[in-house]
Amino acid sequence: MLELNALFDIQNDVVPWLLECRLTPLNENGESTSLSETELQVINVEKNGSVLYTWKGKKGTTCIGIYDPHNKQNKLLYIFDREVSLISCSVNMERTLLAVSILQFTQRGLPIETFRPVARCLTLLIEIHPVNNTKVLKAVDSHVRVQFLYPASDMKPFPESHLLVVSEDSCIEHIHISVVVEEGYRVMVQNPDRLPKDIVAEDFLWAQWDTQGQRLFYIVEKERNAVLMCIQFYPDRNHEMLLSFPLGFSLTATRLRLVNFGYNHFQEEEESSESLNLQVFTNHTGTMSVCYSHPVQNEQEFTYSVIFLHHGWRKTFTVSLEASECARISEPTFINIGYYIAVYMPGYFLHLINAQHPNLACHSLFLSGKDAKVKPWNHHRYILSLSDSLLDCQLGKMYEADLDPLLLMLFMRGSKLDCHQFAALHCAVLYLQSNSETEMQIIHWLCGLSVSGSFDLILEFILGTLYRKAISETNTMDKLLPYSSLLNWDGIRNLKGFWEELNRNVESMKNLESLHNPRYNNSSLRVIKTKLFSEMNVEDQRAIKHFRNILENAKKILSKVDTRCSEQQVVPLFQEEDCQQMVLIGLMVEKLKEHLLKYLHRVGKKMIDLIANNYVVNLLECIRQIVDKIWKKYGLNTHILCLSSREKVQSAEFVVFHMMSRVLEAAERLCLPLPPGYHTIHIILGVRCLPLHTLLHYIDHGVLHPTELFVTRLFKELDHSETSERFKFSIVTRIPESVGQKIYHLWDHPVSSSCIARNYVETLLRKLCTQQKSKDFFIREQTQFESEFLPLTYLARILTEMEDQALNPFEEQENVDAKFVEEVALKQTLILLGLENN
């Protein structure tokens, strides 16, 4: 599932340069020789990705070089004129100063000056632009690490450098180094004997340097409780303590562990039960996760915890280990891969934890066996997990851990468990969907799934896609928009950058916990839509105005969809006006804006309008893409949408109809709007694929929706045979009244005539009610066609009088014989009264 992509290989990126420049020891023939793994070693990685390394040079010298991954060039920084044991090294951003820590040993392990005591570790500050003075910063018996601070990459060179000096006696010093430029190029330390420094941390048992964020994390013990502290260093001013967080456990470790302070090849750094295995991972979106493994109590189990500070969650996992051929190690490795945190025990398990949404366990993946294998991870070598990369310390290789698209898709397709399918789908949507080929593979996979699973994966695909697009535009949406259908939807300081985002996340969680329904709930549109149409029936002027505004919103959305549909589409969507879907589209835009306005006060109304509009546009485009890719997969064309076609129904049509039914079911679950034209295409496929009784059953239960365009085409394309007329009659008796009033005049049939007459009479009587109740009517002489039944005669005369005073409502469509309508109405009344034979 995970793959390690090579970022740096010391054998490929450094060795050829060393041999070319003849910087390695020479053999008897005067030729440069290759170096062993112990003679050429990576020692540190700086913020900009530059790799510091050391090797044994000519005539017993020790050299320090740097590799720049951006221009793929090497540079020699410094040469010691003797062999030294380098345990730590760092260079400032301008590459004018070099800080090193060396162990003072002779080859026999005796001190250099045997007759007087010397410090075991010497920390030096060296001017290297050009090589000039050397200043001793520290001389102690404990190991010391050094690390220069790096300002923001877009800042100009700063006249002052800052250096952290970390000693094993649990003390971290911050040294301020002012420099001056002499003779136009020579950079020298100003007042080297009086360098200002301050102690930033003491009495800690664990510390980690965040290279990218320039943050120092360390853990101290307060009242028998481990407390995580964080200091933020700034390029233009001093540092600031920004976090103090109790971790909820007591410290049992007795040995100091330093994380991301380079690699000390002269000290055993592999996992040890005496030190605390803990790492902090941060993300630019404001997530902060603390991962740590518990002391081993049982050789057959591992327990580890992850604290998600941005959510206020703590998750603890206990894993039972199965027998494995791999060598047993004492602790897992924590790896940061963006939105996920990987917990990896080589040969045993791989746990991918969704750090963005830790509250849903089904969004995470737990793999074992061959699924948990990470290539090219060697189980017998120690691989160091850095802030955003991995370092194979023995081989001098750096990797970036990432999800393997091929393995992820293979796992998703081969998974039998619903939870694995669910988690793999969200992982693929979040990481890989920007690739159109991957999107096609996901949709093809969804086509082959049964509907008996625990999750509606089509709905999850739609919501996940919308969520990914929304948060890519602005991070403020991550707490307000749904990312899964499993959610219960019935539910700053002046800081910049990461801390602003983290503070926003924490404050959001605190505020949202006290509020009801923080995430947008689209299901409420069902009730709102029903209420809106009922108000329209009573001709409420406010409702009519609201209705018009909703339709205007919908038209704006559809115009955006049209302009963004650049590629050739197979399915003819967005080519008709579907009033029901347009109302849903307009209502969704309206309610989404109202929802966002409750929580995003500082964003501004224009920005909220843009976010809401884009969200609905993306929804319609997502559904269109799903349907379009399904049609392309099975090779369907629009010629099958002809109702009078006599072609044999293909098996592909059944599959596409089934998939469109599933998409419809997913959308209706959350009352999501569909692209106009969807229902028409769906029911036409239903006509071709289903027997009549099944088709009518689907219509009665709301699976198929007879639209105005479908019924119109039904009347125009089908002939007047007995079978066709019966089919038309079955459909007409099931269409909504609003649709029927618009299309009855197209069908020359008694049922249609009867409906036209009833509607006409109803219209006249409604107009009568608006007139004065005491209005007198001229009573005409009785004709031979009138009934002797006085109530019927009176009704007929009222209708005649009203007809004389009103315009015919059918004149704009086509000419209707008013006398014929009257006679039909009277005939219907006689039938209802049982007087047709008199």
Coordinates of N, CA and C in Angstrom, one line a residue, residues 248-416:
G248 N -0.9 12.8 29.5 CA -1.8 11.8 30.1 C -1.1 10.5 30.5
F249 N 0.2 10.5 30.5 CA 0.9 9.3 31.0 C 2.2 9.8 31.7
S250 N 2.7 8.9 32.6 CA 3.9 9.2 33.3 C 5.2 8.7 32.5
L251 N 6.3 9.4 32.8 CA 7.5 9.0 32.1 C 8.2 7.8 32.7
T252 N 8.4 6.8 32.0 CA 9.2 5.6 32.5 C 10.5 5.5 31.8
A253 N 10.7 6.3 30.8 CA 12.0 6.3 30.0 C 13.1 6.9 30.9
T254 N 14.3 6.3 30.8 CA 15.5 6.7 31.5 C 16.6 7.2 30.6
R255 N 16.4 7.1 29.3 CA 17.4 7.5 28.3 C 16.9 8.6 27.4
L256 N 17.7 9.6 27.2 CA 17.3 10.7 26.3 C 17.1 10.2 24.8
R257 N 16.1 10.7 24.2 CA 16.0 10.4 22.7 C 15.8 11.8 22.0
L258 N 16.6 12.0 21.0 CA 16.5 13.2 20.2 C 16.0 12.8 18.8
V259 N 15.0 13.5 18.3 CA 14.4 13.2 17.0 C 14.6 14.3 16.1
N260 N 15.1 14.0 14.8 CA 15.3 15.0 13.8 C 16.4 16.0 14.1
F261 N 17.4 15.5 14.9 CA 18.6 16.3 15.1 C 19.8 15.7 14.4
G262 N 19.6 15.2 13.2 CA 20.6 14.5 12.5 C 20.8 13.0 13.0
Y263 N 21.8 12.4 12.5 CA 22.1 11.0 12.9 C 23.5 10.8 13.4
N264 N 23.6 10.3 14.6 CA 24.9 10.1 15.2 C 25.4 8.7 15.0
H265 N 26.3 8.5 14.1 CA 26.8 7.1 13.8 C 27.6 6.5 14.9
F266 N 28.0 7.3 15.9 CA 28.8 6.8 17.0 C 28.0 6.5 18.2
Q267 N 26.7 6.5 18.1 CA 25.8 6.2 19.2 C 24.7 5.4 18.7
E268 N 24.4 4.4 19.5 CA 23.3 3.5 19.2 C 22.0 4.2 19.2
E269 N 21.3 4.4 18.0 CA 20.1 5.2 17.9 C 18.9 4.3 17.7
E270 N 19.1 3.1 17.6 CA 18.0 2.2 17.3 C 17.0 2.1 18.5
E271 N 15.9 1.6 18.2 CA 14.8 1.6 19.2 C 15.3 1.0 20.5
S272 N 14.9 1.5 21.6 CA 15.3 1.0 22.9 C 14.2 1.3 23.9
S273 N 14.0 0.3 24.7 CA 12.9 0.4 25.7 C 13.2 1.4 26.8
E274 N 14.5 1.8 26.8 CA 14.9 2.8 27.8 C 14.6 4.3 27.4
S275 N 14.2 4.5 26.1 CA 13.9 5.8 25.7 C 12.4 5.8 25.2
L276 N 11.9 7.0 25.1 CA 10.5 7.2 24.7 C 10.4 7.3 23.2
N277 N 9.6 6.3 22.6 CA 9.4 6.3 21.2 C 8.1 7.2 20.9
L278 N 8.4 8.4 20.6 CA 7.3 9.4 20.4 C 7.7 10.4 19.3
Q279 N 6.7 10.7 18.4 CA 6.9 11.7 17.4 C 5.7 12.6 17.2
V280 N 6.0 13.8 16.9 CA 4.9 14.8 16.6 C 5.0 15.1 15.1
F281 N 3.8 15.0 14.5 CA 3.6 15.4 13.1 C 2.7 16.5 12.9
T282 N 3.1 17.5 12.1 CA 2.3 18.7 11.8 C 2.0 18.7 10.3
N283 N 1.0 19.5 10.0 CA 0.6 19.7 8.6 C 0.2 21.1 8.4
H284 N 0.4 21.6 7.1 CA 0.1 23.0 6.9 C -1.3 23.4 7.1
T285 N -2.2 22.4 7.1 CA -3.6 22.6 7.3 C -4.0 22.8 8.7
G286 N -3.0 22.7 9.6 CA -3.2 23.0 11.0 C -3.5 21.7 11.9
T287 N -3.1 20.6 11.4 CA -3.2 19.3 12.1 C -2.0 19.1 12.9
M288 N -2.1 18.6 14.1 CA -0.9 18.2 15.0 C -1.3 16.9 15.6
S289 N -0.5 15.9 15.4 CA -0.7 14.6 15.9 C 0.5 14.1 16.7
V290 N 0.3 13.5 17.9 CA 1.3 13.0 18.7 C 1.2 11.5 18.7
C291 N 2.2 10.8 18.3 CA 2.2 9.3 18.2 C 3.3 8.8 19.2
Y292 N 2.9 7.8 19.9 CA 3.8 7.2 20.8 C 3.5 5.7 21.1
S293 N 4.5 4.9 21.3 CA 4.2 3.5 21.7 C 4.4 3.3 23.2
H294 N 3.6 2.5 23.7 CA 3.6 2.2 25.1 C 4.7 1.2 25.5
P295 N 5.2 1.2 26.7 CA 6.1 0.2 27.1 C 5.6 -1.2 26.9
V296 N 6.4 -2.1 26.4 CA 6.0 -3.5 26.1 C 5.7 -4.2 27.4
Q297 N 4.5 -4.7 27.5 CA 4.1 -5.6 28.6 C 4.0 -7.0 28.3
N298 N 3.7 -7.3 27.0 CA 3.5 -8.6 26.5 C 4.2 -8.7 25.1
E299 N 5.1 -9.8 25.0 CA 5.8 -9.9 23.8 C 4.9 -10.2 22.6
Q300 N 3.7 -10.6 22.8 CA 2.8 -10.9 21.7 C 1.9 -9.7 21.3
E301 N 2.1 -8.6 22.0 CA 1.2 -7.4 21.7 C 2.0 -6.2 21.6
F302 N 1.4 -5.2 20.9 CA 1.9 -3.9 20.8 C 0.8 -2.9 21.1
T303 N 1.1 -1.9 21.9 CA 0.1 -0.9 22.2 C 0.7 0.5 21.8
Y304 N -0.1 1.2 21.1 CA 0.4 2.6 20.7 C -0.8 3.5 20.7
S305 N -0.5 4.8 20.8 CA -1.6 5.8 20.9 C -1.3 6.9 19.9
V306 N -2.3 7.6 19.5 CA -2.2 8.8 18.7 C -3.1 9.8 19.2
I307 N -2.6 11.0 19.6 CA -3.3 12.1 20.1 C -3.5 13.1 18.9
F308 N -4.7 13.4 18.6 CA -5.0 14.4 17.6 C -5.4 15.7 18.2
L309 N -4.4 16.6 18.4 CA -4.6 17.8 19.2 C -5.6 18.7 18.5
H310 N -5.6 18.7 17.1 CA -6.5 19.6 16.4 C -8.0 19.1 16.5
H311 N -8.2 17.9 16.9 CA -9.6 17.4 17.1 C -9.9 17.2 18.6
G312 N -8.9 17.1 19.4 CA -9.2 16.8 20.8 C -9.5 15.3 21.0
W313 N -8.9 14.4 20.2 CA -9.1 13.0 20.2 C -7.9 12.3 20.6
R314 N -8.0 11.2 21.4 CA -6.9 10.3 21.6 C -7.4 8.9 21.3
K315 N -6.6 8.2 20.4 CA -6.9 6.8 20.0 C -5.8 5.9 20.5
T316 N -6.2 4.8 21.1 CA -5.2 3.8 21.6 C -5.5 2.5 20.9
F317 N -4.5 1.9 20.4 CA -4.6 0.6 19.6 C -3.7 -0.4 20.2
T318 N -4.3 -1.6 20.4 CA -3.5 -2.8 20.8 C -3.6 -3.8 19.7
V319 N -2.4 -4.3 19.2 CA -2.3 -5.2 18.1 C -1.7 -6.5 18.6
S320 N -2.4 -7.6 18.3 CA -1.8 -8.9 18.6 C -1.0 -9.3 17.4
L321 N 0.3 -9.7 17.7 CA 1.2 -10.0 16.6 C 1.1 -11.5 16.3
E322 N 1.1 -11.8 15.0 CA 1.1 -13.2 14.5 C 2.5 -13.6 14.2
A323 N 2.7 -14.8 14.1 CA 4.1 -15.4 13.8 C 4.6 -14.8 12.5
S324 N 5.9 -14.4 12.4 CA 6.4 -13.9 11.2 C 7.9 -14.3 11.1
E325 N 8.3 -14.4 9.8 CA 9.7 -14.8 9.6 C 10.7 -13.6 9.8
C326 N 10.1 -12.4 9.9 CA 11.0 -11.2 10.0 C 11.5 -11.2 11.4
A327 N 12.7 -10.5 11.5 CA 13.3 -10.3 12.8 C 12.4 -9.4 13.7
R328 N 12.3 -9.8 15.0 CA 11.5 -9.1 15.9 C 12.1 -7.7 16.3
I329 N 11.4 -6.7 16.2 CA 11.8 -5.4 16.7 C 10.9 -4.9 17.8
S330 N 11.4 -4.0 18.6 CA 10.8 -3.7 19.9 C 9.7 -2.6 19.8
E331 N 9.7 -1.9 18.6 CA 8.7 -0.8 18.5 C 8.4 -0.5 17.1
P332 N 7.2 0.1 16.8 CA 6.8 0.5 15.5 C 7.5 1.8 15.0
T333 N 7.4 2.0 13.7 CA 7.8 3.3 13.2 C 6.6 4.1 12.8
F334 N 6.6 5.4 13.2 CA 5.6 6.3 12.8 C 6.0 7.1 11.6
I335 N 5.1 7.2 10.6 CA 5.5 7.9 9.3 C 4.4 8.9 9.0
N336 N 4.8 10.1 8.6 CA 3.9 11.2 8.2 C 3.7 11.2 6.7
I337 N 2.4 10.9 6.2 CA 2.2 11.0 4.8 C 1.0 11.9 4.5
G338 N 1.1 13.1 5.0 CA 0.0 14.1 4.6 C -1.2 13.9 5.5
Y339 N -2.3 13.5 4.9 CA -3.6 13.4 5.6 C -3.6 12.1 6.5
Y340 N -2.6 11.3 6.3 CA -2.6 10.0 7.0 C -1.3 9.9 7.8
I341 N -1.4 9.1 8.9 CA -0.3 8.7 9.7 C -0.2 7.2 9.6
A342 N 1.0 6.8 9.2 CA 1.2 5.3 9.1 C 2.0 4.8 10.3
V343 N 1.5 3.7 10.9 CA 2.2 3.0 12.0 C 2.6 1.7 11.4
Y344 N 3.9 1.5 11.3 CA 4.5 0.4 10.5 C 5.4 -0.5 11.4
M345 N 5.0 -1.8 11.4 CA 5.9 -2.8 12.1 C 6.3 -3.8 11.0
P346 N 7.5 -3.6 10.5 CA 7.9 -4.4 9.3 C 7.7 -5.9 9.6
G347 N 7.0 -6.5 8.6 CA 6.7 -8.0 8.7 C 5.5 -8.3 9.4
Y348 N 4.8 -7.3 10.1 CA 3.7 -7.6 10.9 C 2.4 -6.8 10.5
F349 N 2.5 -5.5 10.5 CA 1.3 -4.8 10.2 C 1.6 -3.4 9.7
L350 N 0.6 -2.8 9.0 CA 0.7 -1.4 8.5 C -0.7 -0.8 8.9
H351 N -0.7 0.2 9.7 CA -1.9 0.9 10.1 C -1.9 2.3 9.5
L352 N -2.8 2.6 8.6 CA -3.0 3.9 8.0 C -4.2 4.6 8.7
I353 N -3.8 5.7 9.5 CA -4.8 6.4 10.3 C -5.1 7.7 9.7
N354 N -6.4 8.0 9.4 CA -6.8 9.2 8.8 C -6.7 10.3 9.9
A355 N -5.7 11.2 9.8 CA -5.5 12.2 10.8 C -6.5 13.4 10.6
Q356 N -7.1 13.5 9.4 CA -8.1 14.6 9.1 C -9.4 14.3 9.8
H357 N -9.8 13.0 9.8 CA -11.1 12.6 10.4 C -10.9 11.4 11.3
P358 N -10.3 11.6 12.4 CA -10.0 10.4 13.3 C -11.2 9.9 14.0
N359 N -12.3 10.6 14.0 CA -13.5 10.2 14.7 C -14.2 9.0 14.1
L360 N -14.0 8.7 12.8 CA -14.5 7.6 12.1 C -13.5 6.5 11.8
A361 N -13.5 5.4 12.6 CA -12.5 4.4 12.4 C -12.5 3.8 11.0
C362 N -13.7 3.8 10.4 CA -13.8 3.2 9.1 C -13.1 4.0 8.0
H363 N -12.6 5.1 8.3 CA -11.8 5.9 7.4 C -10.3 5.5 7.4
S364 N -9.9 4.6 8.3 CA -8.6 4.2 8.4 C -8.4 2.7 8.0
L365 N -7.2 2.4 7.6 CA -6.9 1.0 7.1 C -5.9 0.3 8.0
F366 N -6.3 -0.9 8.4 CA -5.3 -1.8 9.1 C -5.0 -3.0 8.2
L367 N -3.7 -3.1 7.9 CA -3.3 -4.2 6.9 C -2.3 -5.1 7.6
S368 N -2.3 -6.3 7.2 CA -1.4 -7.3 7.7 C -1.0 -8.2 6.6
G369 N 0.0 -9.1 6.8 CA 0.5 -10.0 5.8 C 1.1 -9.3 4.6
K370 N 0.9 -9.8 3.4 CA 1.5 -9.2 2.2 C 0.9 -7.8 1.9
D371 N -0.3 -7.5 2.4 CA -0.8 -6.2 2.1 C -0.1 -5.1 2.9
A372 N 0.6 -5.5 4.0 CA 1.3 -4.6 4.8 C 2.8 -4.4 4.4
K373 N 3.2 -5.0 3.4 CA 4.6 -5.0 3.0 C 4.9 -3.6 2.3
V374 N 6.0 -3.0 2.7 CA 6.4 -1.7 2.2 C 7.8 -1.9 1.5
K375 N 7.8 -1.7 0.2 CA 9.0 -1.8 -0.6 C 9.6 -0.4 -0.8
P376 N 11.0 -0.3 -0.7 CA 12.0 -1.3 -0.5 C 12.5 -1.4 0.9
W377 N 11.6 -1.4 1.9 CA 12.0 -1.3 3.3 C 12.7 -2.6 3.7
N378 N 13.9 -2.5 4.2 CA 14.7 -3.7 4.6 C 14.5 -3.9 6.1
H379 N 14.0 -5.0 6.5 CA 13.6 -5.3 7.9 C 14.9 -5.3 8.8
H380 N 16.0 -5.5 8.2 CA 17.2 -5.7 9.0 C 18.0 -4.4 9.2
R381 N 17.5 -3.3 8.6 CA 18.2 -2.0 8.8 C 17.3 -1.0 9.5
Y382 N 18.0 -0.1 10.2 CA 17.3 0.9 10.9 C 17.0 2.1 10.0
I383 N 15.7 2.4 9.9 CA 15.3 3.5 9.0 C 14.7 4.6 9.9
L384 N 15.2 5.8 9.8 CA 14.9 6.9 10.7 C 13.7 7.6 10.1
S385 N 12.7 7.9 10.9 CA 11.5 8.7 10.4 C 11.7 10.1 10.7
L386 N 11.8 11.0 9.7 CA 12.0 12.4 9.8 C 10.6 13.1 9.8
S387 N 10.6 14.4 9.7 CA 9.4 15.1 9.7 C 8.5 14.8 8.5
D388 N 9.2 14.7 7.3 CA 8.5 14.5 6.1 C 9.2 13.5 5.2
S389 N 10.1 12.7 5.7 CA 10.9 11.8 4.9 C 11.4 10.7 5.8
L390 N 12.1 9.7 5.1 CA 12.7 8.6 5.8 C 14.1 8.5 5.4
L391 N 15.0 8.1 6.4 CA 16.4 8.0 6.1 C 16.9 6.6 6.5
D392 N 17.5 5.9 5.5 CA 18.2 4.7 5.7 C 19.6 5.0 6.1
C393 N 19.9 5.0 7.4 CA 21.1 5.5 7.9 C 22.3 4.7 7.4
Q394 N 22.2 3.4 7.3 CA 23.3 2.6 6.8 C 23.7 2.8 5.4
L395 N 22.7 2.8 4.5 CA 22.9 2.9 3.1 C 23.0 4.3 2.6
G396 N 22.6 5.3 3.4 CA 22.7 6.7 3.0 C 21.6 7.0 1.9
K397 N 20.4 6.5 2.1 CA 19.3 6.8 1.2 C 18.2 7.5 1.9
M398 N 17.6 8.5 1.2 CA 16.4 9.2 1.7 C 15.2 8.8 0.9
Y399 N 14.1 8.6 1.5 CA 12.8 8.3 0.8 C 11.7 9.2 1.2
E400 N 10.8 9.3 0.3 CA 9.5 10.0 0.7 C 8.4 8.9 0.7
A401 N 7.7 8.7 1.8 CA 6.7 7.7 1.9 C 5.4 8.3 1.2
D402 N 4.8 7.5 0.4 CA 3.6 7.9 -0.2 C 2.7 6.7 -0.5
L403 N 1.4 6.9 -0.8 CA 0.5 5.8 -1.1 C 0.8 5.4 -2.6
D404 N 0.9 4.1 -2.8 CA 1.1 3.6 -4.1 C -0.2 3.5 -4.8
P405 N -0.5 4.3 -5.9 CA -1.8 4.3 -6.5 C -2.2 2.9 -7.0
L406 N -1.2 2.2 -7.6 CA -1.6 0.9 -8.2 C -1.9 -0.1 -7.1
L407 N -1.1 -0.2 -6.0 CA -1.5 -1.1 -4.9 C -2.8 -0.7 -4.2
L408 N -3.0 0.6 -4.1 CA -4.2 1.0 -3.4 C -5.5 0.6 -4.2
M409 N -5.4 0.8 -5.5 CA -6.5 0.4 -6.4 C -6.7 -1.1 -6.4
L410 N -5.6 -1.9 -6.4 CA -5.7 -3.3 -6.4 C -6.3 -3.8 -5.1
F411 N -5.9 -3.2 -4.0 CA -6.4 -3.5 -2.7 C -7.9 -3.2 -2.6
M412 N -8.3 -2.1 -3.1 CA -9.7 -1.7 -3.1 C -10.5 -2.6 -3.9
R413 N -10.1 -3.0 -5.1 CA -10.8 -4.0 -5.9 C -10.9 -5.4 -5.3
G414 N -9.8 -5.8 -4.6 CA -9.7 -7.1 -4.1 C -10.3 -7.3 -2.7
S415 N -10.6 -6.2 -2.1 CA -11.1 -6.3 -0.7 C -12.5 -6.9 -0.6
K416 N -12.7 -7.8 0.4 CA -14.0 -8.4 0.6 C -14.7 -7.8 1.7

